[in-house]
PDB file of C-alpha atoms in Angstrom:
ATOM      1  CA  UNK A  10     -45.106  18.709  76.527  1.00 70.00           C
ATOM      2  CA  UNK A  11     -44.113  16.150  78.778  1.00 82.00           C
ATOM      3  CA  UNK A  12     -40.675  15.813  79.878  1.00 93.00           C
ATOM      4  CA  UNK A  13     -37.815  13.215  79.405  1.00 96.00           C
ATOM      5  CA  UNK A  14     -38.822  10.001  81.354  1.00 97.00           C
ATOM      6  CA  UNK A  15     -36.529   7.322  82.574  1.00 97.00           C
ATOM      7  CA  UNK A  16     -37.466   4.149  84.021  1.00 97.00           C
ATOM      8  CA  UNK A  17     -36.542   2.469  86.232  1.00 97.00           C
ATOM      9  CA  UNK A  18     -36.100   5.115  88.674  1.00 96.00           C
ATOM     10  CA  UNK A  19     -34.337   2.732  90.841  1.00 96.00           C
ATOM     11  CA  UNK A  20     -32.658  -0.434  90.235  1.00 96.00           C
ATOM     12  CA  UNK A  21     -30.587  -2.978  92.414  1.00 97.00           C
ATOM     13  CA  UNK A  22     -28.257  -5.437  90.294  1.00 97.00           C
ATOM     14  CA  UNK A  23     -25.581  -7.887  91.899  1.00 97.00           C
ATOM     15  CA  UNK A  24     -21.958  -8.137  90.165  1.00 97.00           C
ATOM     16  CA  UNK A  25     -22.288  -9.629  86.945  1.00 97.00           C
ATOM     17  CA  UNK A  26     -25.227  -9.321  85.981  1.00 98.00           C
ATOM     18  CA  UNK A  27     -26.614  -6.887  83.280  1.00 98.00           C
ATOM     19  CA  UNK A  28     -28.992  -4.169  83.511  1.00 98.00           C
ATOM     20  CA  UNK A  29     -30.862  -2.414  80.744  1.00 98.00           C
ATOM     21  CA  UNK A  30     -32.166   1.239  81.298  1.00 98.00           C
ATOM     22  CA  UNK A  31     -35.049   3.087  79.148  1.00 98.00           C
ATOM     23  CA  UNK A  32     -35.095   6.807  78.239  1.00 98.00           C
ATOM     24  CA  UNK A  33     -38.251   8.432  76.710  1.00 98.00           C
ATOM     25  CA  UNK A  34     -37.181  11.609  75.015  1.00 96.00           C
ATOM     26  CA  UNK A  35     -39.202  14.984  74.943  1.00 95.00           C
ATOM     27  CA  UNK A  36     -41.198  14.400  71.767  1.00 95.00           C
ATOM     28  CA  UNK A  37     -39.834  15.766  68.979  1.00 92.00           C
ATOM     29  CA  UNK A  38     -36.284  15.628  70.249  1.00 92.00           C
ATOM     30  CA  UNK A  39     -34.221  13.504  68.252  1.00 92.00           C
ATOM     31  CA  UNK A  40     -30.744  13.454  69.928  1.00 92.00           C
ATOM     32  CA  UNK A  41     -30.540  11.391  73.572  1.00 95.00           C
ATOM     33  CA  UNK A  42     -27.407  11.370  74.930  1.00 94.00           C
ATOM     34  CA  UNK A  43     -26.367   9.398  78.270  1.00 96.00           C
ATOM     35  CA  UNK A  44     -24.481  10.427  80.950  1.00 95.00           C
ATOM     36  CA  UNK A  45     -23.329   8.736  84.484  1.00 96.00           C
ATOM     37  CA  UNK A  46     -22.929  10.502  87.678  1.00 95.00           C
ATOM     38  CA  UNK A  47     -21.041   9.216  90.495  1.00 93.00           C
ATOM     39  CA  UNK A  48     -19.749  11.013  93.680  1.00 89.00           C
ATOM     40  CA  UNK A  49     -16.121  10.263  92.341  1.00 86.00           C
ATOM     41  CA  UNK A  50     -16.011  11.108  88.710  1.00 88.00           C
ATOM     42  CA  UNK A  51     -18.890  13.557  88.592  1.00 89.00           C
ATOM     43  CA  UNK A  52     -20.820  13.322  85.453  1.00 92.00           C
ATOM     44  CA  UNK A  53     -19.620  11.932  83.014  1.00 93.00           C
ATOM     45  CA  UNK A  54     -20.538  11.634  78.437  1.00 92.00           C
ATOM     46  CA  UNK A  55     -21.622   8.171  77.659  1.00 95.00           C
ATOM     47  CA  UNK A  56     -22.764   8.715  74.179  1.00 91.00           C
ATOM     48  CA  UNK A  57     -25.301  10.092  72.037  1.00 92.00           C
ATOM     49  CA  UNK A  58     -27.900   9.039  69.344  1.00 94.00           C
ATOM     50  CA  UNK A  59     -29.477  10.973  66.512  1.00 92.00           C
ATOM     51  CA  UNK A  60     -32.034   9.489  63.828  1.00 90.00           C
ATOM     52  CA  UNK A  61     -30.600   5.709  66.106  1.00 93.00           C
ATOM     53  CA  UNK A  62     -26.878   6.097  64.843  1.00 93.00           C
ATOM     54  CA  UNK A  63     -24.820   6.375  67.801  1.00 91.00           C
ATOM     55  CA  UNK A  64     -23.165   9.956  66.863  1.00 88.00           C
ATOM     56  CA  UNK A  65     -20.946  10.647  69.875  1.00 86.00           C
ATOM     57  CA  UNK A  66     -18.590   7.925  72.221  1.00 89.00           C
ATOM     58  CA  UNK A  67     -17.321   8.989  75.738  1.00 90.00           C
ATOM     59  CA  UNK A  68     -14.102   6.923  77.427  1.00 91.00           C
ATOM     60  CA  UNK A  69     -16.119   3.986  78.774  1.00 95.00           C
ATOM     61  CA  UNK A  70     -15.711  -0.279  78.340  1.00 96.00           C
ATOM     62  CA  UNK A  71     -17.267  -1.784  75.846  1.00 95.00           C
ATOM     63  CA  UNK A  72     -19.717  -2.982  78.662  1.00 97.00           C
ATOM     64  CA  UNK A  73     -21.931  -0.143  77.904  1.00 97.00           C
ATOM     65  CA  UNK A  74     -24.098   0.291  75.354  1.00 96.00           C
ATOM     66  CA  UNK A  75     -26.688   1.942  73.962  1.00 96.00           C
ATOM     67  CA  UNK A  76     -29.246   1.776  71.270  1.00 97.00           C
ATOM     68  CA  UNK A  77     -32.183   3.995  69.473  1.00 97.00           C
ATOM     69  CA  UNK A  78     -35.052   3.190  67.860  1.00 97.00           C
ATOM     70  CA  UNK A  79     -37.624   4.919  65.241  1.00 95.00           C
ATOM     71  CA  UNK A  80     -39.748   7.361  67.758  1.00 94.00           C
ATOM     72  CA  UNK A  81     -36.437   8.107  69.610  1.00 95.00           C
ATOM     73  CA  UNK A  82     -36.720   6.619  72.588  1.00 97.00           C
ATOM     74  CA  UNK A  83     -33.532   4.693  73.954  1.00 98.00           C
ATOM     75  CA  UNK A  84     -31.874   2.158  75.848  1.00 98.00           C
ATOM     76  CA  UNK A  85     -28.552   1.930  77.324  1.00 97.00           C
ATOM     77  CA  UNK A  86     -27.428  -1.559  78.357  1.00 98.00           C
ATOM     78  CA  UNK A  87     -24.579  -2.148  80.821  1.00 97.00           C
ATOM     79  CA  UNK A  88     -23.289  -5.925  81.003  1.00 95.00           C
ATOM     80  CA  UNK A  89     -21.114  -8.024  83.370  1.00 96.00           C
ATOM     81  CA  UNK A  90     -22.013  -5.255  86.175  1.00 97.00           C
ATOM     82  CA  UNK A  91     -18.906  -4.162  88.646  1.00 97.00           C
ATOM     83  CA  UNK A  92     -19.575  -2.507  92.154  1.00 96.00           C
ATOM     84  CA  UNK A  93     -18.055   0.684  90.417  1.00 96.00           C
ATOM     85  CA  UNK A  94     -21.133   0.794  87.907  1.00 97.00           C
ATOM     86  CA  UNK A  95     -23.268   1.857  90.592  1.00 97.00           C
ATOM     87  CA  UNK A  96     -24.258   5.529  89.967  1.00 97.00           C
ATOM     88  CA  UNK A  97     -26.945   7.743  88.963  1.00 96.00           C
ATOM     89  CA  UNK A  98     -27.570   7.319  85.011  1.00 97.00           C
ATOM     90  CA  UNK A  99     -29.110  10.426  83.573  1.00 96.00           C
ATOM     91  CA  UNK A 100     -30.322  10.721  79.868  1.00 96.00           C
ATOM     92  CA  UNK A 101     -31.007  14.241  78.063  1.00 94.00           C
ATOM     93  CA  UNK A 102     -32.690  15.177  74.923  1.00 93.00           C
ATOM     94  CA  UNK A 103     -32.414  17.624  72.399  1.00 90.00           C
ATOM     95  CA  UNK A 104     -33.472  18.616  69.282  1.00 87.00           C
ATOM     96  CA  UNK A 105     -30.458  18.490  67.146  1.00 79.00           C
ATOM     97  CA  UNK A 106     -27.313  16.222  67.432  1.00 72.00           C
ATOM     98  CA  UNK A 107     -24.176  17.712  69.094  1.00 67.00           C
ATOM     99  CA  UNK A 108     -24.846  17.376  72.489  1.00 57.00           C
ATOM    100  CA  UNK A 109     -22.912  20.396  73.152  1.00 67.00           C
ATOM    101  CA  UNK A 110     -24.553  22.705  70.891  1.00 70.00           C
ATOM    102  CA  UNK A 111     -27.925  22.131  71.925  1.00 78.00           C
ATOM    103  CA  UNK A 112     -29.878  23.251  75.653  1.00 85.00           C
ATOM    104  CA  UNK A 113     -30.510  19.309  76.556  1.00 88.00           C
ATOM    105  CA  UNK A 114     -32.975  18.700  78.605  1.00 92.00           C
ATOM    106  CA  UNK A 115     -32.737  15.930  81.250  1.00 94.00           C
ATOM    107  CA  UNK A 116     -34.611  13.438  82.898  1.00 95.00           C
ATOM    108  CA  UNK A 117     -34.659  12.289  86.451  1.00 95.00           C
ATOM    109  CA  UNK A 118     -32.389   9.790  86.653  1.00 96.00           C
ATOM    110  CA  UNK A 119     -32.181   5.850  87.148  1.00 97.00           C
ATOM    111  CA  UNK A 120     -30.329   5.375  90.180  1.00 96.00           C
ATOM    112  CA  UNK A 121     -28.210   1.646  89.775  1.00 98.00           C
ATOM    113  CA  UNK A 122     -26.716   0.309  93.035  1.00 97.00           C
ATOM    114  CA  UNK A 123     -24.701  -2.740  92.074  1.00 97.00           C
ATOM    115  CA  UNK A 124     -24.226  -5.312  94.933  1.00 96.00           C
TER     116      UNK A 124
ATOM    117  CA  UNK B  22     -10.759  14.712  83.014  1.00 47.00           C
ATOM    118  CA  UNK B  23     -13.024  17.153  83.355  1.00 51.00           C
ATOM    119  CA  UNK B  24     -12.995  20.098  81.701  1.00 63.00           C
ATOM    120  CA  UNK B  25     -14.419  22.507  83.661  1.00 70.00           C
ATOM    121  CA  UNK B  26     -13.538  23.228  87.494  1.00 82.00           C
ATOM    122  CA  UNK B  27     -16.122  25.280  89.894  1.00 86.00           C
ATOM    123  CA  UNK B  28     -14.884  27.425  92.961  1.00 87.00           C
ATOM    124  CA  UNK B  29     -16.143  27.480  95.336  1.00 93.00           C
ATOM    125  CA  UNK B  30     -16.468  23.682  95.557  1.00 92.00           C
ATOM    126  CA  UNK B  31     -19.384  24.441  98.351  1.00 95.00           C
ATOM    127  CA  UNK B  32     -21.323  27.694  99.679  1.00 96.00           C
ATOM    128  CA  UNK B  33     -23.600  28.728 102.327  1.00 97.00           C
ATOM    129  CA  UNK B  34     -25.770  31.837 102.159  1.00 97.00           C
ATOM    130  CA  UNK B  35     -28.622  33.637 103.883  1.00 97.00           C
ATOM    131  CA  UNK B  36     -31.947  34.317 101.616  1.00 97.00           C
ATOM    132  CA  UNK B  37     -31.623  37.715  99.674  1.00 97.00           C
ATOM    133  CA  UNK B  38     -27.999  37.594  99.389  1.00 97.00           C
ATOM    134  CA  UNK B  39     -26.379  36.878  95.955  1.00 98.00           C
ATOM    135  CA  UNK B  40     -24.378  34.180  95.424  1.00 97.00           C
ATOM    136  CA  UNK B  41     -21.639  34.108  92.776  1.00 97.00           C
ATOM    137  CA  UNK B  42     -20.139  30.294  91.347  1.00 96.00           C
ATOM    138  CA  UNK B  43     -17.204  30.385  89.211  1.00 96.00           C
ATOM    139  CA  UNK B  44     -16.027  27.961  86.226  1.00 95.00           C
ATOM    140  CA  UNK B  45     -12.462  27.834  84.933  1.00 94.00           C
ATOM    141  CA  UNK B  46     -11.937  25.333  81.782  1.00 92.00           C
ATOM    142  CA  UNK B  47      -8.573  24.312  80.076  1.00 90.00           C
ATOM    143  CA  UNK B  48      -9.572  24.235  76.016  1.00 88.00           C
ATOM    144  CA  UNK B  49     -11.291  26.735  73.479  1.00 89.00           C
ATOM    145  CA  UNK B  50     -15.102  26.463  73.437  1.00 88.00           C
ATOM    146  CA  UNK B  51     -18.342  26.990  71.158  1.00 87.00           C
ATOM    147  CA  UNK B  52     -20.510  27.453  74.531  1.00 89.00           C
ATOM    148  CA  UNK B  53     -20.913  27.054  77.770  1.00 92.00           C
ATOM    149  CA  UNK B  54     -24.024  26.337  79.946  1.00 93.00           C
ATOM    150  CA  UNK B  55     -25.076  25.898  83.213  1.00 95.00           C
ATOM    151  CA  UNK B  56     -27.099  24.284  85.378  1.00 95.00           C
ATOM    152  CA  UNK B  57     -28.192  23.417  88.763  1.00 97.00           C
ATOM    153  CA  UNK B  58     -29.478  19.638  90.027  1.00 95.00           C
ATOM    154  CA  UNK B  59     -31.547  19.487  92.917  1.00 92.00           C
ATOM    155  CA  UNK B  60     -30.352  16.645  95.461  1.00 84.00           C
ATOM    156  CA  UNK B  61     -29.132  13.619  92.475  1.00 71.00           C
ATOM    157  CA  UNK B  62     -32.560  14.364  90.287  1.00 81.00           C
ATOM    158  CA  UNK B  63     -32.206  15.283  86.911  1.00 85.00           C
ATOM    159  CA  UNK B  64     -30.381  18.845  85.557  1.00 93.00           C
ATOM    160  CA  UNK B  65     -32.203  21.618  84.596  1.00 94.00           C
ATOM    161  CA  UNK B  66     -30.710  23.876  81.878  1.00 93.00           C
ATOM    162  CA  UNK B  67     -30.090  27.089  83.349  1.00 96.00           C
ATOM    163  CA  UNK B  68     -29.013  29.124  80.554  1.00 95.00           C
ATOM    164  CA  UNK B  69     -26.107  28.871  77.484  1.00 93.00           C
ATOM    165  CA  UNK B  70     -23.706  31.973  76.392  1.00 94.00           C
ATOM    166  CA  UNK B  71     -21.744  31.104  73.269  1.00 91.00           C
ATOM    167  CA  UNK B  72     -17.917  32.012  72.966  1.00 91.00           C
ATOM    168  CA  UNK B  73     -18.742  35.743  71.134  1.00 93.00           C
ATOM    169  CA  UNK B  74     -21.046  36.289  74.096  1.00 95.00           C
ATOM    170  CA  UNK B  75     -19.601  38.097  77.061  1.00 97.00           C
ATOM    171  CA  UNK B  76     -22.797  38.273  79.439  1.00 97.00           C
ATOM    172  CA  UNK B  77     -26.018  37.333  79.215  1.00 97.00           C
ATOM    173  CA  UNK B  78     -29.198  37.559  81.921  1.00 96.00           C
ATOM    174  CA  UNK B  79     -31.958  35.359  82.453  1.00 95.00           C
ATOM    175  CA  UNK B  80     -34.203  36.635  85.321  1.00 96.00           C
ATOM    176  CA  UNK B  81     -32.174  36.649  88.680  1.00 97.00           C
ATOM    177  CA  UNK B  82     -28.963  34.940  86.928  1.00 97.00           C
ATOM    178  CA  UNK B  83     -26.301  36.753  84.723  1.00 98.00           C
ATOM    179  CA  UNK B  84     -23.438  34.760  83.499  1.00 98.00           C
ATOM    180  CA  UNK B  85     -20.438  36.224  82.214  1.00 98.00           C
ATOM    181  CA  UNK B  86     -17.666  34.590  79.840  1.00 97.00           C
ATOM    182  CA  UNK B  87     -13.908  35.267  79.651  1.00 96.00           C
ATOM    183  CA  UNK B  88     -12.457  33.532  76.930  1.00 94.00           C
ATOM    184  CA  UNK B  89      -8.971  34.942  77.308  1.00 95.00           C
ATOM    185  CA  UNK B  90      -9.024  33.957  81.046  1.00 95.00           C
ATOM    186  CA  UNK B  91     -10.917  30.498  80.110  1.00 94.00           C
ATOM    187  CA  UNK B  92     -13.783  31.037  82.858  1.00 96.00           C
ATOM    188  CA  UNK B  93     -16.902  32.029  83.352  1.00 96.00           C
ATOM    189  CA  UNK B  94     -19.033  32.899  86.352  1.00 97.00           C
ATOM    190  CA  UNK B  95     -22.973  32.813  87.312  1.00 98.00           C
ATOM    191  CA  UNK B  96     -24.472  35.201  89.420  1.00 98.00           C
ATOM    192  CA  UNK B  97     -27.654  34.382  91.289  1.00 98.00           C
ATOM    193  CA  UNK B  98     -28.849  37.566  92.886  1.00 97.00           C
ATOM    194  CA  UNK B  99     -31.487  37.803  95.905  1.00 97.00           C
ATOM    195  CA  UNK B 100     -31.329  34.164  96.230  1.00 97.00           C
ATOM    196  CA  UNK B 101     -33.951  32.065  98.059  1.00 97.00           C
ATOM    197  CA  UNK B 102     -34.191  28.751 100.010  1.00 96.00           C
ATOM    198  CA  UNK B 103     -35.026  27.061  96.847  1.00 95.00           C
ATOM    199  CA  UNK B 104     -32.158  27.930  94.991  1.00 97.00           C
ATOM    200  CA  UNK B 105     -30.528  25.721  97.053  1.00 97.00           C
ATOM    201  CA  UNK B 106     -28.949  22.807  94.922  1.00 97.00           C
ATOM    202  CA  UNK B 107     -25.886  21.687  92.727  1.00 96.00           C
ATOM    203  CA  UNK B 108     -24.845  24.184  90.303  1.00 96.00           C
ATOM    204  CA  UNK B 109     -22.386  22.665  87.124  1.00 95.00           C
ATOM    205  CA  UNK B 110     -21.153  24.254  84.034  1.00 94.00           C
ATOM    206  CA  UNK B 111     -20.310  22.245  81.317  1.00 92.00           C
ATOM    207  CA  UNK B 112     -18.432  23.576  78.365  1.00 90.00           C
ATOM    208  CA  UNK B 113     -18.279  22.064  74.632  1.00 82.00           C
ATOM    209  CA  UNK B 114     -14.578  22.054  73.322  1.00 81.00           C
ATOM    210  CA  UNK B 115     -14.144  22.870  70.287  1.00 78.00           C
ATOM    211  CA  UNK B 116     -13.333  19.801  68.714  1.00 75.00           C
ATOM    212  CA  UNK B 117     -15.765  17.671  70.461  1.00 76.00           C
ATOM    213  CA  UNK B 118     -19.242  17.630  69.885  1.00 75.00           C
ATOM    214  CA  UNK B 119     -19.619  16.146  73.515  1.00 81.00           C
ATOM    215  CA  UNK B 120     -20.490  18.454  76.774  1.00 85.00           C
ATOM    216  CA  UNK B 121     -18.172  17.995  79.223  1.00 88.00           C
ATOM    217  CA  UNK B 122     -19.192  18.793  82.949  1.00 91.00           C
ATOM    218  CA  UNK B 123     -17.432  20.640  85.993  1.00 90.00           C
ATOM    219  CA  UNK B 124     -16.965  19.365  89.476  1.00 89.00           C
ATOM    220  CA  UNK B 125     -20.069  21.438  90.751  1.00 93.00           C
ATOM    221  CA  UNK B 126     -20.690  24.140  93.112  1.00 95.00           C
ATOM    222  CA  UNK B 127     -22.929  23.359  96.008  1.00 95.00           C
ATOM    223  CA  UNK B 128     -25.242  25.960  97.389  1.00 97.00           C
ATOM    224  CA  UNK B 129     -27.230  25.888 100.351  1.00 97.00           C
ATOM    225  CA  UNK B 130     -29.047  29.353 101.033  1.00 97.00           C
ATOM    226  CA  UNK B 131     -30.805  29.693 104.378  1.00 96.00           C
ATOM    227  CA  UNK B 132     -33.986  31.217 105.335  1.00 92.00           C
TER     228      UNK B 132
END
């Protein structure tokens, strides 16, 4: 099976503007959940999607957002881009929802610098 | 805040030692899993041991859980160049459904 894709893989954005970032799950997997990793808050829960209901919220603005559609696959959308959004964006899949119940597998990584 | 806090924050080895990373967390949990991230890719699941689980193995790893003590450790023995990488445990509370990483636990083995 192939794994979780993300694309892009690398992305440069200038403050205030808005990026959108595309996550292919494993197929079959129905959960994707989002997570950002940055050198000062480590990684950090975004949110997660099952069947395309958001299921799961982390502690971020209402600048991020996410959606899922019918095969899964899902987009997270960050608007009105700060220097601080710059980080590596990293989406995982699993089979069931509850992110924390489940092995979730990731992909790669979109890496957003925001100048 | 994170949940879960690794120690050593960083470690150096030499190929064919074993390397031991431990996890302390501050709330009651269903599971815990780890796993390791090779220079800002993606993670890759290492392995999960749920709260009535006190050890578990997966080839050259064994993980251990102390739910009294809130911690848990991973054990990579005979380790190799490649096992150099980021290794985070991340822990899901039991009122959450979400996973909630650690700070991470560098290793760097050497040949």
């Amino acid at each position: 099976k192939a794994g979780v894709t993300q694309t892009p893989r690398y992305l440069i954005k200038t403050r205030g503007q808005q990026v959108t970032l595309s996550c292919s799950p494993i197929s079959g997997h129905r959960s994707v959940s989002w997570y950002q990793q940055t050198p000062g808050q480590g990684l950090q829960f975004l949110f997660e999607y099952f069947s395309e209901t958001q299921r799961n919220k982390g502690n971020f603005p209402g600048r991020f957002s996410g959606r899922q559609f019918s095969n899964s696959r899902s987009e997270m959308n960050v608007s009105t881009l700060e220097l601080g959004d710059s980080a590596l964006y990293l989406c995982a899949s699993s089979t069931q929802w509850g992110a924390a119940t489940d092995t979730q597998y990731f992909g790669p990584g979109t890496r957003l610098t925001v100048l | 805040s994170q949940q879960g806090e690794e120690d050593p924050q960083a470690l150096s080895i030499q190929e064919g030692e074993n390397a031991t990373m431990n996890c302390s967390y501050k709330t009651s949990i269903n599971n815990l899993q780890w796993y390791r991230q090779n220079s800002g890719r993606g993670l890759v699941h290492l392995i999960l041991i749920r709260s009535n689980e006190r050890e578990k193995h997966s080839g050259r790893l064994r993980v251990t859980l102390d739910t009294s003590k809130k911690s848990s450790s991973l054990l990579i023995t005979a380790s190799r160049a490649a096992d150099t990488a980021s290794y985070f445990c991340a822990t899901a509370p039991h009122n959450t459904d979400k996973l909630i990483f650690g700070t991470g636990t560098r290793l760097q083995v050497f040949p």
